[in-house]
Tab-separated table of C-alpha atoms in Angstrom:
chain	number	residue	atom	x	y	z
I	340	MET	CA	-55.153	122.495	-74.467
I	341	ARG	CA	-56.026	119.143	-73.176
I	342	PRO	CA	-59.703	119.208	-74.377
I	343	VAL	CA	-58.214	119.869	-78.011
I	344	ILE	CA	-55.884	117.151	-77.629
I	345	LEU	CA	-58.649	114.781	-76.391
I	346	ALA	CA	-61.148	116.037	-78.963
I	347	LEU	CA	-58.904	115.611	-82.000
I	348	PRO	CA	-58.530	111.708	-81.948
I	349	LEU	CA	-62.205	111.401	-81.381
I	350	ALA	CA	-62.820	113.631	-84.251
I	351	LEU	CA	-60.405	111.813	-86.462
I	352	PHE	CA	-61.902	108.398	-85.354
I	353	ALA	CA	-65.619	109.579	-85.633
I	354	ALA	CA	-65.255	110.848	-89.322
I	355	PRO	CA	-64.663	107.369	-90.856
I	356	VAL	CA	-67.244	105.673	-88.550
I	357	ALA	CA	-69.797	108.256	-89.568
I	358	ALA	CA	-68.956	107.980	-93.369
I	359	GLN	CA	-69.541	104.105	-93.038
I	360	ALA	CA	-72.886	104.313	-91.247
I	361	ASP	CA	-75.776	102.624	-92.586
I	362	ALA	CA	-77.461	104.343	-95.629
I	363	ASP	CA	-80.801	104.203	-93.824
I	364	VAL	CA	-79.660	105.907	-90.918
I	365	ARG	CA	-77.931	108.705	-93.011
I	366	ALA	CA	-81.192	109.095	-94.882
I	367	ASP	CA	-83.240	109.539	-91.711
I	368	THR	CA	-81.016	111.856	-90.102
I	369	ALA	CA	-79.930	114.000	-93.078
I	370	ILE	CA	-80.389	117.663	-92.942
I	371	VAL	CA	-82.130	118.648	-96.111
I	372	LEU	CA	-82.190	122.332	-96.997
I	373	PRO	CA	-85.790	123.584	-97.646
I	374	ASP	CA	-86.966	124.138	-101.346
I	375	PHE	CA	-88.487	127.632	-101.325
I	376	ASP	CA	-90.774	126.740	-104.097
I	377	ALA	CA	-92.211	123.650	-102.552
I	378	ALA	CA	-95.336	123.528	-100.312
I	379	ALA	CA	-94.447	124.386	-96.584
I	380	PRO	CA	-95.376	120.926	-95.010
I	381	GLU	CA	-93.238	118.944	-97.247
I	382	SER	CA	-90.135	121.197	-96.814
I	383	GLU	CA	-90.514	120.845	-92.985
I	384	THR	CA	-90.806	117.275	-92.838
I	385	PRO	CA	-86.968	116.581	-92.574
I	386	LEU	CA	-86.642	118.917	-89.840
I	387	GLU	CA	-89.634	117.572	-87.835
I	388	SER	CA	-88.114	114.095	-88.337
I	389	LEU	CA	-84.768	115.248	-87.079
I	390	SER	CA	-86.405	116.923	-83.997
I	391	GLN	CA	-88.325	113.687	-83.200
I	392	ARG	CA	-85.252	111.619	-83.676
I	393	LEU	CA	-82.901	113.728	-81.628
I	394	SER	CA	-85.607	113.952	-78.667
I	395	ASP	CA	-86.126	110.254	-78.736
I	396	PRO	CA	-84.897	108.678	-75.413
I	397	ARG	CA	-83.926	105.375	-77.203
I	398	THR	CA	-81.859	107.186	-79.928
I	399	GLN	CA	-80.261	109.431	-77.238
I	400	ASN	CA	-79.129	106.386	-75.055
I	401	GLU	CA	-77.754	104.387	-78.121
I	402	VAL	CA	-75.697	107.565	-79.252
I	403	ALA	CA	-74.414	108.259	-75.619
I	404	ALA	CA	-73.597	104.445	-75.254
I	405	THR	CA	-71.640	104.562	-78.557
I	406	VAL	CA	-69.893	107.876	-77.861
I	407	ALA	CA	-68.927	106.176	-74.527
I	408	VAL	CA	-67.449	103.256	-75.991
I	409	LEU	CA	-65.639	105.145	-78.753
I	410	SER	CA	-64.208	107.492	-76.243
I	411	GLU	CA	-62.799	104.532	-74.175
I	412	ILE	CA	-61.277	103.199	-77.294
I	413	LEU	CA	-59.642	106.408	-78.180
I	414	LEU	CA	-58.363	106.810	-74.543
I	415	ASP	CA	-56.404	103.551	-75.010
I	416	MET	CA	-55.293	103.850	-78.482
I	417	PRO	CA	-51.490	103.936	-79.024
I	418	LEU	CA	-50.407	107.625	-79.872
I	419	ALA	CA	-46.797	106.876	-80.871
I	420	PRO	CA	-47.701	106.104	-84.621
I	421	LEU	CA	-49.304	109.601	-84.724
I	422	ILE	CA	-46.779	111.553	-82.611
I	423	GLU	CA	-43.705	109.962	-83.969
I	424	PRO	CA	-43.889	111.507	-87.551
I	425	LEU	CA	-44.786	114.847	-86.082
I	426	ALA	CA	-41.929	114.707	-83.596
I	427	LYS	CA	-39.471	113.842	-86.249
I	428	ALA	CA	-40.878	116.888	-88.564
I	429	THR	CA	-40.668	119.227	-85.596
I	430	ALA	CA	-37.055	118.207	-84.731
I	431	ASP	CA	-35.976	118.512	-88.358
I	432	ALA	CA	-37.559	121.919	-88.803
I	433	ALA	CA	-36.244	123.303	-85.670
I	434	ASP	CA	-32.799	121.595	-86.193
I	435	VAL	CA	-32.838	120.147	-82.653
I	436	PRO	CA	-32.302	116.616	-81.483
I	437	ARG	CA	-35.416	114.656	-81.497
I	438	ARG	CA	-36.806	113.380	-78.127
I	439	PRO	CA	-37.857	109.702	-78.047
I	440	VAL	CA	-41.551	108.995	-77.936
I	441	ASP	CA	-42.927	106.496	-75.486
I	442	PRO	CA	-44.269	103.681	-77.533
I	443	ASP	CA	-47.039	102.832	-74.971
I	444	LEU	CA	-48.222	106.252	-74.771
I	445	THR	CA	-52.088	106.642	-74.912
I	446	LEU	CA	-54.367	109.608	-73.995
I	447	ARG	CA	-55.344	107.925	-70.700
I	448	ARG	CA	-51.566	107.554	-69.617
I	449	MET	CA	-51.219	111.378	-70.767
I	450	SER	CA	-53.859	112.328	-68.630
I	451	PRO	CA	-55.185	109.878	-66.009
I	452	ARG	CA	-58.334	111.918	-65.510
I	453	ALA	CA	-59.413	111.642	-69.137
I	454	GLY	CA	-61.731	108.827	-68.173
I	455	GLU	CA	-63.986	111.226	-66.581
I	456	VAL	CA	-64.628	113.008	-69.803
I	457	THR	CA	-66.028	109.757	-71.269
I	458	ALA	CA	-68.710	109.562	-68.377
I	459	ARG	CA	-69.402	113.267	-68.514
I	460	VAL	CA	-69.989	113.103	-72.241
I	461	ALA	CA	-72.230	110.179	-71.916
I	462	GLN	CA	-74.179	111.871	-69.257
I	463	GLU	CA	-74.529	115.226	-70.973
I	464	LEU	CA	-75.205	113.940	-74.422
I	465	PRO	CA	-78.762	113.324	-74.170
I	466	ARG	CA	-79.424	116.912	-72.846
I	467	ALA	CA	-77.451	118.125	-75.770
I	468	MET	CA	-79.412	116.346	-78.223
I	469	ASP	CA	-82.602	117.547	-76.664
I	470	ARG	CA	-81.398	121.157	-77.158
I	471	MET	CA	-80.579	120.315	-80.732
I	472	ALA	CA	-84.120	119.079	-81.312
I	473	ASP	CA	-85.427	122.369	-79.799
I	474	ALA	CA	-83.161	124.285	-82.066
I	475	SER	CA	-84.418	122.264	-85.174
I	476	ASP	CA	-88.080	123.035	-83.935
I	477	GLY	CA	-87.194	126.856	-83.915
I	478	ILE	CA	-85.777	126.653	-87.285
I	479	ALA	CA	-88.812	124.732	-88.714
I	480	ALA	CA	-90.994	127.579	-87.252
I	481	LEU	CA	-88.646	130.192	-88.777
I	482	LEU	CA	-88.628	128.686	-92.248
I	483	PRO	CA	-92.018	130.158	-93.410
I	484	VAL	CA	-90.804	133.596	-92.421
I	485	LEU	CA	-87.634	133.072	-94.289
I	486	ARG	CA	-89.433	131.786	-97.253
I	487	ASP	CA	-91.633	135.014	-97.296
I	488	ALA	CA	-88.618	137.133	-96.830
I	489	VAL	CA	-86.954	135.439	-99.973
I	490	ARG	CA	-89.975	135.788	-102.084
I	491	THR	CA	-90.274	139.481	-101.045
I	492	LEU	CA	-86.620	140.029	-101.872
I	493	GLU	CA	-86.991	138.200	-105.259
I	494	ASP	CA	-89.922	140.463	-106.145
I	495	ARG	CA	-87.968	143.704	-105.260
I	496	VAL	CA	-85.116	142.925	-107.165
I	497	GLU	CA	-87.037	141.932	-110.022
I	498	SER	CA	-89.055	145.148	-109.937
I	499	ALA	CA	-85.865	147.065	-109.585
I	500	LEU	CA	-84.125	145.538	-112.570
I	501	PRO	CA	-84.533	147.426	-115.828
I	502	ARG	CA	-86.915	145.697	-118.353
I	503	ASP	CA	-85.805	144.977	-121.906
C-alpha cells in the first residue's frame, strides 16, 4: 500500500511537468507508430533515436537527477490539502465523525524511510532506461516481420472478399 501512496503524488506531479516539457525534447523522444506503407529505414528512425537517447549516460544521469529532486520535493509536500477533502467525503459517506488531519503531514513524516526510495530510484533508473533502450531495439527488429504479416493478412483478406 505504501508504494502506491508514494507513487500517486509522484504521478500527479509528473504529469503537469511532462506536459510543460520543451517541445524539442518531446519531439526527440516521441514514439511514432510506424507507417506500414513507408520505407523500412524511415519508419524505424524514431525507435532507433529513442534507443540511442535512452542508452545515453548523460541523458540517464539528467533524468535520474530530475526524478531524485522531484521525489524529494514530493516527500516534503504538505498532504493536508489533498487529504482533508477526502477525509470529509469519507466521513460524510460513512456517517461517522471526521478525524482531524495533521496540517503538517508529509509523506516523509508518514514514512520516515521514504527517503530511501528516492536514492534507490535515482540509482536504478539508468539501468531501467538501458532495458527500455534494449526493448526498443527489439521492437525495431520486429517491425519488418510485423509489416510483412500485415501485408500478408491484407492480401488474404482481399482475396477472401467477394468481388463485385
